[in-house]
C-alpha positions as CSV (number, residue, x, y, z in Angstrom):
1,G,182.8,-155.1,242.8
2,L,179.6,-153.9,241.5
3,G,178.0,-157.6,242.0
4,D,179.1,-158.0,245.2
5,V,176.8,-154.5,245.6
6,Y,173.5,-155.5,243.8
7,K,173.1,-159.3,244.4
8,R,169.1,-159.1,243.5
9,Q,167.3,-160.7,241.1
10,P,165.3,-158.3,238.4
11,Y,161.4,-158.3,238.6
12,N,160.0,-161.0,235.9
13,E,156.8,-159.6,235.4
14,V,156.9,-156.3,235.7
15,K,155.9,-154.2,231.6
16,A,156.1,-151.1,230.8
17,L,152.6,-149.6,228.6
18,P,153.4,-149.7,225.0
19,R,154.3,-146.1,224.3
20,G,152.0,-143.5,224.1
21,S,149.0,-146.2,225.3
22,V,146.3,-146.0,227.7
23,M,145.0,-149.5,230.3
24,C,142.3,-150.3,231.2
25,A,140.9,-152.3,233.8
26,N,137.2,-153.4,234.2
27,K,135.5,-156.1,235.0
28,D,135.8,-158.1,231.5
29,G,139.6,-158.3,231.7
30,I,142.8,-155.1,230.8
31,A,142.9,-154.2,227.6
32,F,145.0,-151.5,226.3
33,A,144.4,-148.3,223.7
34,P,146.3,-145.9,221.7
35,Y,145.6,-142.0,222.7
36,P,145.8,-139.4,220.0
37,N,148.5,-137.3,219.3
38,T,146.1,-134.0,218.7
39,F,149.4,-131.2,217.8
40,N,149.9,-130.5,214.2
41,Q,148.1,-133.2,211.8
42,S,147.3,-130.4,209.3
43,P,150.2,-131.1,205.9
44,I,153.2,-128.7,206.0
45,E,153.9,-126.4,203.2
46,Q,157.0,-128.6,201.6
47,I,159.1,-124.8,200.4
48,D,162.2,-123.9,202.7
49,A,160.5,-120.7,204.5
50,A,157.2,-122.5,205.3
51,L,159.8,-125.6,207.0
52,V,161.9,-123.0,209.1
53,A,159.1,-121.0,210.1
54,E,156.9,-124.0,211.3
55,T,160.2,-125.2,213.2
56,R,160.9,-121.9,214.6
57,H,157.5,-121.9,216.2
58,V,157.4,-125.4,217.1
59,V,160.3,-125.9,219.3
60,R,160.5,-122.3,220.6
61,E,156.2,-123.2,222.4
62,A,158.2,-126.9,223.1
63,V,160.7,-124.8,224.8
64,R,158.1,-122.5,226.5
65,S,155.5,-125.0,227.7
66,R,158.0,-126.9,229.6
67,L,159.1,-123.4,231.7
68,L,155.9,-123.8,233.9
69,S,157.3,-124.6,237.3
70,D,156.9,-123.5,241.4
71,V,160.0,-124.8,241.8
72,P,164.0,-124.0,240.7
73,L,164.3,-124.5,237.1
74,G,167.9,-125.7,235.2
75,C,168.8,-126.4,231.8
76,F,171.5,-128.7,230.5
77,L,174.4,-126.9,228.9
78,S,177.0,-128.5,226.7
79,G,177.3,-126.1,223.9
80,G,176.4,-127.3,220.8
81,L,173.2,-126.7,218.6
82,D,170.0,-128.4,220.7
83,S,170.9,-127.4,224.9
84,S,172.0,-123.9,222.9
85,I,168.6,-123.5,221.5
86,V,167.0,-124.8,224.7
87,T,168.7,-122.7,227.1
88,T,168.7,-119.6,225.3
89,L,164.4,-119.8,225.1
90,A,164.2,-120.5,228.5
91,A,166.2,-117.4,228.9
92,E,164.6,-115.4,226.9
93,A,161.4,-116.3,229.3
94,L,162.7,-116.4,232.3
95,G,165.6,-114.0,232.0
96,Q,168.2,-115.3,234.4
97,V,168.4,-119.3,234.2
98,D,171.3,-122.3,236.2
99,T,172.8,-123.9,233.3
100,F,175.0,-127.2,234.1
101,S,178.1,-128.9,231.9
102,V,180.1,-131.2,233.0
103,S,184.1,-131.5,232.0
104,F,186.8,-134.4,232.2
105,E,189.7,-135.9,231.0
106,N,189.7,-134.4,227.2
107,V,190.6,-138.0,225.6
108,H,190.3,-138.1,221.7
109,D,189.4,-141.7,219.9
110,P,188.6,-141.7,216.3
111,Y,184.8,-141.2,216.7
112,H,183.8,-139.3,219.4
113,G,187.0,-137.1,218.8
114,T,187.7,-135.2,221.9
115,S,185.7,-135.6,224.6
116,D,185.6,-132.3,226.7
117,E,183.3,-129.6,225.4
118,S,183.1,-127.3,229.2
119,E,184.9,-124.8,227.6
120,Y,182.9,-124.2,224.8
121,A,179.8,-124.7,226.9
122,A,181.0,-122.3,229.8
123,A,181.6,-119.6,226.8
124,Y,178.4,-119.7,226.0
125,A,176.9,-119.3,229.2
126,S,178.9,-116.4,230.4
127,R,177.7,-114.8,226.8
128,L,174.1,-115.5,228.3
129,G,174.2,-114.5,231.7
130,T,172.9,-117.5,232.8
131,R,174.1,-119.2,236.3
132,H,177.3,-121.5,234.9
133,H,177.9,-124.2,237.1
134,Q,180.3,-126.7,235.5
135,V,180.7,-130.2,236.9
136,H,184.2,-131.6,236.4
137,V,184.0,-135.2,237.0
138,T,186.9,-138.7,236.6
139,A,187.5,-141.9,235.4
140,D,186.6,-142.3,239.5
141,T,184.0,-140.4,239.7
142,F,182.0,-142.3,237.6
143,R,183.6,-145.3,238.5
144,E,182.2,-144.6,242.3
145,D,178.8,-144.1,240.3
146,L,178.3,-147.4,238.1
147,S,176.2,-148.4,241.5
148,R,174.2,-146.2,241.8
149,F,173.5,-146.2,237.3
150,C,172.9,-149.4,237.3
151,K,170.2,-149.6,240.6
152,H,168.0,-146.3,239.2
153,A,168.4,-147.5,235.7
154,D,165.7,-150.3,237.4
155,Q,166.8,-153.2,234.5
156,P,169.9,-153.8,232.7
157,F,171.1,-150.5,230.8
158,G,174.4,-150.5,229.1
159,V,174.4,-146.0,228.1
160,S,177.4,-144.7,229.1
161,S,176.6,-141.4,228.2
162,G,173.7,-141.8,231.2
163,L,177.3,-140.6,233.8
164,G,177.6,-137.8,232.7
165,V,173.7,-137.3,232.8
166,L,173.7,-138.7,237.2
167,S,176.5,-136.1,237.3
168,V,174.3,-132.9,236.4
169,A,171.5,-134.2,238.0
170,R,173.4,-134.6,241.5
171,A,175.2,-131.2,241.1
172,A,171.7,-129.6,240.1
173,H,170.4,-131.2,243.3
174,D,173.0,-130.1,245.7
175,Q,172.3,-126.3,243.9
176,G,168.1,-126.5,244.7
177,I,167.0,-126.9,241.4
178,K,164.5,-129.4,240.9
179,V,163.5,-129.4,236.9
180,L,166.3,-129.5,234.4
181,L,165.6,-129.2,230.1
182,S,167.7,-131.0,227.8
183,G,168.5,-130.8,224.1
184,D,168.0,-134.3,223.8
185,C,166.1,-136.2,220.6
186,A,167.0,-133.4,218.3
187,D,169.5,-135.7,216.5
188,E,166.2,-137.9,215.8
189,C,163.9,-134.6,214.9
190,F,165.8,-132.9,212.7
191,G,168.6,-135.6,210.8
192,G,171.2,-135.1,213.3
193,Y,173.5,-138.1,212.8
194,S,176.5,-138.2,210.7
195,W,175.4,-141.5,209.3
196,Y,172.2,-139.7,208.2
197,F,174.5,-138.0,205.7
198,Y,175.1,-141.4,203.6
199,L,171.5,-143.0,203.7
200,P,170.1,-141.7,200.0
201,G,170.7,-144.3,198.2
202,H,171.1,-147.2,200.6
203,G,167.0,-147.5,201.2
204,K,167.5,-149.7,198.0
205,P,166.2,-153.6,197.5
206,N,169.9,-155.7,197.6
207,T,169.2,-159.1,195.4
208,M,172.2,-160.5,196.1
209,A,172.2,-160.1,199.7
210,G,172.1,-163.6,201.3
211,R,174.0,-164.6,197.8
212,M,176.3,-163.7,198.4
213,P,179.7,-165.9,199.9
214,V,179.6,-164.0,204.3
215,N,183.5,-162.5,204.2
216,E,184.5,-163.5,207.9
217,N,186.5,-160.2,208.2
218,N,182.8,-158.2,207.0
219,A,180.2,-160.1,209.1
220,S,180.5,-157.8,212.0
221,V,180.8,-154.7,209.9
222,S,178.6,-151.2,210.8
223,F,178.9,-147.5,210.2
224,Q,180.8,-147.4,213.8
225,N,184.5,-149.2,212.2
226,F,185.8,-146.6,212.6
227,G,189.2,-148.0,211.7
228,M,188.0,-148.8,208.2
229,D,187.4,-146.0,205.4
230,L,184.5,-144.4,205.1
231,A,184.2,-146.1,201.3
232,D,185.1,-149.5,202.4
233,R,182.5,-149.3,205.4
234,L,179.4,-148.2,202.8
235,D,181.1,-150.4,200.8
236,V,180.2,-153.5,202.6
237,L,176.7,-152.3,204.1
238,S,175.0,-152.5,200.9
239,T,175.8,-156.0,200.4
240,Y,173.8,-155.9,203.7
241,D,169.8,-157.2,203.6
242,A,167.5,-154.0,204.4
243,H,167.0,-155.3,208.1
244,H,171.1,-155.9,208.6
245,R,171.4,-152.5,207.0
246,A,169.4,-150.8,209.0
247,W,171.0,-152.4,212.1
248,A,174.6,-151.6,210.9
249,W,174.2,-147.5,210.6
250,H,173.4,-147.1,214.0
251,Y,174.7,-150.1,216.2
252,Y,177.9,-151.3,217.8
253,A,177.2,-154.8,218.9
254,S,176.5,-157.7,215.7
255,E,174.9,-161.0,216.3
256,R,178.0,-162.4,214.9
257,E,179.8,-161.1,218.2
258,K,177.0,-161.6,220.5
259,A,177.2,-164.4,219.9
260,T,181.0,-165.8,220.0
261,L,180.6,-163.5,224.1
262,F,176.8,-165.4,225.3
263,S,177.5,-169.5,225.7
264,S,175.3,-171.6,223.3
265,E,173.3,-172.6,225.4
266,F,171.6,-169.4,226.6
267,Q,171.6,-168.5,223.6
268,A,169.0,-171.7,222.4
269,G,165.8,-170.5,221.0
270,L,166.8,-166.7,221.6
271,Q,165.5,-163.9,218.9
272,S,167.5,-162.0,217.0
273,S,167.8,-158.5,217.5
274,L,167.6,-158.1,214.0
275,R,163.7,-158.5,214.8
276,Y,163.3,-154.8,215.2
277,F,163.8,-154.0,211.9
278,V,162.2,-156.3,210.2
279,E,159.9,-153.0,209.1
280,F,162.7,-152.5,206.1
281,D,161.2,-155.4,204.0
282,P,164.4,-156.5,201.7
283,S,162.3,-157.3,198.5
284,K,160.7,-152.5,199.2
285,E,162.6,-149.4,198.6
286,W,162.7,-148.0,201.6
287,N,164.3,-143.9,201.8
288,A,166.0,-142.2,204.2
289,E,163.3,-140.9,206.0
290,K,161.8,-143.9,207.1
291,F,164.8,-144.7,208.2
292,I,164.6,-141.3,210.0
293,A,161.1,-142.1,212.0
294,Q,162.0,-145.8,213.3
295,D,165.1,-143.9,215.0
296,R,162.1,-141.4,216.4
297,D,160.4,-144.5,217.5
298,F,163.2,-147.1,219.0
299,Y,166.3,-145.3,219.4
300,M,164.9,-142.8,220.8
301,P,162.5,-143.4,223.6
302,Q,164.3,-147.1,224.3
303,E,168.1,-145.2,224.7
304,M,167.9,-141.7,225.2
305,L,164.6,-140.3,227.1
306,R,165.1,-143.1,229.4
307,K,168.5,-141.9,230.0
308,V,167.6,-138.5,230.9
309,D,164.2,-139.6,232.8
310,R,166.4,-142.4,234.9
311,M,169.2,-140.3,235.7
312,T,168.1,-137.0,236.5
313,M,165.0,-138.7,238.8
314,A,168.0,-141.0,240.8
315,Y,168.9,-137.4,242.7
316,S,164.3,-136.2,242.4
317,V,165.3,-134.1,239.6
318,E,162.4,-134.0,237.0
319,G,164.0,-134.1,232.9
320,R,162.1,-132.4,230.7
321,V,163.2,-133.0,226.8
322,P,161.3,-130.1,224.5
323,F,162.1,-132.1,221.5
324,A,160.4,-135.1,222.6
325,A,157.1,-132.9,222.8
326,P,154.8,-134.7,220.7
327,S,154.1,-131.5,218.8
328,V,157.8,-131.5,217.9
329,L,157.6,-135.0,216.9
330,S,154.3,-133.8,214.9
331,H,156.6,-131.7,212.9
332,A,159.3,-134.1,211.9
333,D,157.7,-136.9,210.9
334,K,156.3,-134.4,207.8
335,L,159.8,-132.8,207.2
336,P,161.5,-133.7,203.5
337,F,165.1,-134.7,204.4
338,G,166.7,-132.0,202.3
339,S,165.2,-130.2,205.4
340,M,166.9,-131.9,207.6
341,V,170.2,-133.1,206.0
342,R,171.4,-130.7,203.2
343,G,174.7,-130.3,201.4
344,D,177.5,-130.5,204.9
345,A,174.9,-129.5,207.5
346,L,173.0,-132.2,209.4
347,K,169.4,-130.4,210.7
348,W,169.0,-127.7,208.3
349,V,166.0,-126.3,209.0
350,L,166.6,-127.0,212.6
351,R,169.9,-124.9,212.4
352,E,168.3,-122.0,209.9
353,A,165.4,-121.7,212.1
354,F,167.6,-120.3,215.3
355,A,170.7,-118.6,213.2
356,D,168.9,-115.0,214.1
357,I,169.7,-115.9,218.1
358,L,172.6,-118.0,218.2
359,P,176.5,-117.1,217.7
360,T,177.4,-119.0,214.0
361,E,179.9,-120.6,216.3
362,I,176.8,-122.9,217.5
363,T,175.0,-123.0,214.1
364,R,178.3,-124.1,212.1
365,R,179.4,-126.2,214.9
366,P,180.0,-129.7,213.4
367,K,177.7,-131.6,215.5
368,H,179.8,-133.4,218.7
369,G,177.5,-135.1,221.2
370,F,177.8,-135.9,225.1
371,N,179.8,-138.6,224.8
372,V,181.9,-140.9,227.6
373,P,185.4,-141.9,226.5
374,I,184.5,-146.0,227.4
375,D,187.3,-147.5,225.3
376,H,189.8,-146.1,227.0
377,W,189.0,-146.4,229.9
378,L,187.7,-150.4,229.9
379,K,191.3,-151.4,228.6
380,G,193.1,-148.5,231.5
381,D,191.3,-147.8,234.4
382,W,188.5,-149.2,234.3
383,S,189.9,-153.1,232.6
384,D,189.7,-154.5,236.2
385,L,185.6,-154.3,235.8
386,V,186.2,-156.2,232.4
387,D,188.1,-159.3,234.3
388,E,185.9,-158.8,236.8
389,T,182.9,-159.1,234.9
390,F,183.8,-162.7,233.2
391,A,185.7,-164.2,235.3
392,S,184.9,-167.6,236.5
393,S,183.4,-166.6,239.1
394,S,181.3,-163.5,237.7
395,A,178.0,-163.2,238.4
396,L,177.3,-163.8,234.0
397,H,179.0,-167.2,234.0
398,S,177.4,-168.4,237.9
399,H,174.1,-168.4,236.0
400,G,175.3,-169.9,232.5
401,L,175.1,-166.4,230.4
402,I,178.4,-166.6,229.0
403,A,181.1,-168.4,227.0
404,K,183.9,-169.8,228.9
405,D,186.4,-167.9,226.8
406,A,184.3,-164.7,227.3
407,A,187.2,-163.0,229.0
408,R,189.7,-163.6,225.9
409,T,186.8,-162.6,223.3
410,A,186.2,-159.4,225.2
411,R,190.3,-158.5,225.4
412,R,190.7,-158.9,221.6
413,M,187.1,-156.8,220.9
414,L,188.4,-154.2,223.5
415,N,191.9,-154.3,221.2
416,D,190.6,-154.8,217.7
417,E,192.5,-151.3,215.2
418,V,189.1,-151.1,213.5
419,R,186.2,-151.4,215.7
420,L,185.2,-149.6,219.4
421,S,183.9,-152.0,221.8
422,G,183.9,-150.6,224.7
423,H,179.9,-149.8,224.2
424,T,179.0,-153.4,223.9
425,I,181.8,-154.8,226.9
426,F,180.0,-151.7,229.3
427,C,176.9,-153.6,228.4
428,Y,178.1,-156.6,229.8
429,I,179.5,-154.8,232.9
430,M,176.1,-153.7,233.8
431,L,174.6,-157.4,233.1
432,N,177.0,-158.7,235.2
């Protein structure tokens, strides 16, 4: 099993610099200092035409500035809005590029919908005239990649969609491509996640939170409880403290769920993951823009950028992310919520900015995202990984990290009809 392949201790004294900073070492010691973002510091006109024009300019320049290369360059292409914008601008500048998409088992689940987007990617690649490479993978392909995925993440990392990035990077390497452009991070910059529709009105302080009796059935509810009616989910979220509510929009594993899986000895003295959301003061109002900005500061670098960087470098491919450019981030910080989410459209201003160069089937297509059917596999082809991870002989058990009945709890979570827990369990598999 995986535990036999990588019996390595993590490095205890290696730490990352704070994002956007430099470390200075001299005879007086070590100091950290931020370096300034000098892009787009001037205010932007809050009218639609100006916002659309500035968005088009900033994104176009971010893509063009990342095309400089003396080695072969290609693009991820899912067929969705973000990767199609990047690929279209790259092809416009270079004449022709290589494009890569992943195709695999087209599983359906309540959150992801159908998993495989490759037909959309192939159709648009044909329209652009790119040299398109469709990377077909199976549950077995990703299973074989788990050890490499674990190794190249460099630290415990459970973002399963990184397995798709790893497959694309391998295919690009095999084709001699050394640089890959990705459409990641547009959702955080321009308002692309489905729960952003419901942010207005949920930034108000909840004076009853903490004084209401805890409903045992609702203690772990988040927006990801797709077996619950949407209105019921939103009602539960409205009863949470602000920082708990901020967690519940985006994430899966609740503190209560983790408490049933980790051993009480291991949990003693540990801080709650809710500390990452303490900026949402329960006594003060916070707006939708502030929540989305927190996604840019936390979720985007910790999940999206780490995934692209680590998994492309596993095959010595340089992943470049135009939507993470300082200029794009500065522009995004100034966007009002109404230009990001409008009516039934997510990323409204980005769609408008490139509506003249993209077909309507792309600009009007709902967000999909690259998703691995992890819940389906953990209950089927990968079920033995669950057994291995929570067995009494596992590394998690030998280090005293998990509860004695964690295996039963994990199985119950995977079979829960109102909640998808595959991502949570996958994190334990990777930790093991």
